[in-house]
Amino acid sequence: MEDTKRTKIVDAATKVFAEKGYHYATMSEIAKEAGMSTGLIYSYFENKLDILLSIIRIFWKKINRLNQDKFITVKDPLDKILIILQNFEDLLIKDEKALCQVKVLNEALPHIFMIKDKRLQEKRYEIILNNKELIDTIDEIITDGQKKGIFDDSLNPSVLRQVLCGTIERVIYGLFFKTYSGEDIGYDADDAHKAIVKLIEKFILK
Amino acid sequence: MEDTKRTKIVDAATKVFAEKGYHYATMSEIAKEAGMSTGLIYSYFENKLDILLSIIRIFWKKINRLNQDKFITVKDPLDKILIILQNFEDLLIKDEKALCQVKVLNEALPHIFMIKDKRLQEKRYEIILNNKELIDTIDEIITDGQKKGIFDDSLNPSVLRQVLCGTIERVIYGLFFKTYSGEDIGYDADDAHKAIVKLIEKFILK
Amino acid sequence: MEDTKRTKIVDAATKVFAEKGYHYATMSEIAKEAGMSTGLIYSYFENKLDILLSIIRIFWKKINRLNQDKFITVKDPLDKILIILQNFEDLLIKDEKALCQVKVLNEALPHIFMIKDKRLQEKRYEIILNNKELIDTIDEIITDGQKKGIFDDSLNPSVLRQVLCGTIERVIYGLFFKTYSGEDIGYDADDAHKAIVKLIEKFILK
Amino acid sequence: MEDTKRTKIVDAATKVFAEKGYHYATMSEIAKEAGMSTGLIYSYFENKLDILLSIIRIFWKKINRLNQDKFITVKDPLDKILIILQNFEDLLIKDEKALCQVKVLNEALPHIFMIKDKRLQEKRYEIILNNKELIDTIDEIITDGQKKGIFDDSLNPSVLRQVLCGTIERVIYGLFFKTYSGEDIGYDADDAHKAIVKLIEKFILK
DNA sequence: AATGAATGAGTGTTCATTCAT
DNA sequence: AATGAATGAACACTCATTCAT
């Protein structure tokens, strides 16, 4: 029950943050969207920033958990990269509601750096750790693929990862923009998927 | 003279916005950084948002002008793409001061959508036009390259462009982060350049 | 049974008000201290201010009743004054728990004046009456003592009473402070008693 | 000029705090009383509590300075005590505006203990020091008087000081109450003065 | 042209109070 | 009778913007 409320708030905030941007969103808008009063939000979260942090934290946790779950049975570097992609798509694209998380995630960085509240330091640290976990995971997979002679080894793993992540982020952000603005962006979820797979095949594979 | 002041403000704001994020930056910080009083800023800009808009507008204008200038003598699609990349690098990477524009550009989108001030509508429209101009330019180049049989034509131009732009944005953002946080990101400006060129060769070329 | 609950609330509130001050004390702290839920407090009291009022009202009532009870057999003005002192000490000093009432009584005045709630007007009036009763009692004793030639009659009764009450209040407040802060104040309950008795002998007696 | 503004705010706040009590007083009331906007107050004070602290700090500083100034030429313990009394009267009674400080000073204690803001810790410490300075000064005078055989030495200095201060506080508070409520309290400033002097003569002197 | 003191609208947050269970 | 989740009014505080000098 308590968890339902937290989820409601997180979902409402994700929507409002995505629509208006963190600072333009007000607590009463979030409360209204969540179907409750402003005060109640403060029973579940320390403050506004805490909600933003929670959105991000939950997302990275989910991604990391999904990845680790599937990596147990998969060993091939290419398959692992494809699994990471698939997990991103599962979490963001297949649930249209969740798509707006991309924008919130995109906007979050400056706010994470502005955290002064001591109560939030730990949560901030956790986010950084979770983020680092994904980065390290990808970098290890790439390094592994290069050692095994499967991946292109003329570039260092960090740049390869940046190219991959930048692509995924941008392509999915486009889908969010399409959904929420209604404007045509020239491609759909299927095109996006094919493009990233092709990027992996042509750019990352040897 | 007036132009010097405007430039000073734009430069100061770019720095402060990049360091703190648009909303955490205050007008008095910008004024201090620009070496003038808060009030004077309002002689050159309508309001805070107007400064942000100007930063973006100036950047897109410069990019478009640089592109068009060089496109006069260049006709090959691949060369054109490489010129666009080079222009980005000239504007952002080669001047360390300007590097922080990446972050401002990254953060700007939500604010552009929140413009209510009628005086800014025109400027907003101009930005969207400038942005669209670059997008259209790239899309045309890609379409042209595909027609000429030079570029991969299994993906539509919009997605190809997103992959390219997402990569450039992310890779350069990494360089900004490195410069301003001092942390190691595993690659430098040279690696970044090579990676993008390789992306073009392996992913965009047939 | 109902009375037990009321007493529990009053005792808990007295403690919390004394420790934190009326406004810094929250209803949930009082409820926790009283071992019940916040809601239940509202079955016994109109609101937060009502609890404060009750604490004060109960104290003045007790003092007045104790005084009147003992005055039946005592007629000498000096003895009467000493009885009032003894009653104060019985109610405050001898029960360490009750000592914190001094602080609550001290802080109460501004709140009594801010009562707007109509339901509390009557209670407020009662407090003022009870307070006035003690004042009048003391003033009458002093007047009587002056008439009988026992008390110094070079000062009017009101000022004499203020000196006496100010002394008692301050000296007992010191004891409260000592108990709750643990700091040394340079005197104990016994010193306090002797000082007040000496004040009566040297200052009020002729 | 800046000092005029600070003084205006301090005076306004003293009045409003005295009338309503610290917590019932709002910043906009203080601003209105001071003839300025809410925001401007924050150019001169950290926050609401800082104003309260300043009122108290200024008062204790003034008292201590006045005392030390006059103690240079006076050596007799009795004269010193009378000078302290006179200074209190000069600061509080002779300026009717300043009289309301008594109430603010009376109410301040719980708030001083609730200070969490780091920026105010130093100011808090200064107040405690100033307060201690007066206490120590009085205690030294009394000890000196007892050694010289002038003062009653059957009670320890701390209690004697409490009796004196409690009396002064209470008697002056009565005058404040009279002025601001318009009610008759049975004595005036002159009676108050005589009472305290008589207290010193009869109770403190041997 | 230039200043920065002054404004006040806007919002996050708290907490007394209510009420469904 | 008892709970504590839920409410929302109230207020401190910030900061973009203005304007007297």
PDB file of C-alpha atoms (C1' of nucleotides) in Angstrom, chain A residues 5 37 39 44, chain F residues 5-8:
ATOM      1  CA  LYS A   5       1.710   5.604  -3.053  1.00  0.00           C
ATOM      2  CA  SER A  37      -2.373  16.416  -1.496  1.00  0.00           C
ATOM      3  CA  GLY A  39       1.613  17.325   2.141  1.00  0.00           C
ATOM      4  CA  TYR A  44       7.196   9.485   1.237  1.00  0.00           C
TER       5      TYR A  44
ATOM      6  C1'  DA F   5      -2.979   8.580   6.669  1.00  0.00           C
ATOM      7  C1'  DA F   6      -4.382  12.466   4.381  1.00  0.00           C
ATOM      8  C1'  DT F   7      -5.350  17.336   3.938  1.00  0.00           C
ATOM      9  C1'  DG F   8      -4.288  22.138   2.774  1.00  0.00           C
TER      10       DG F   8
END
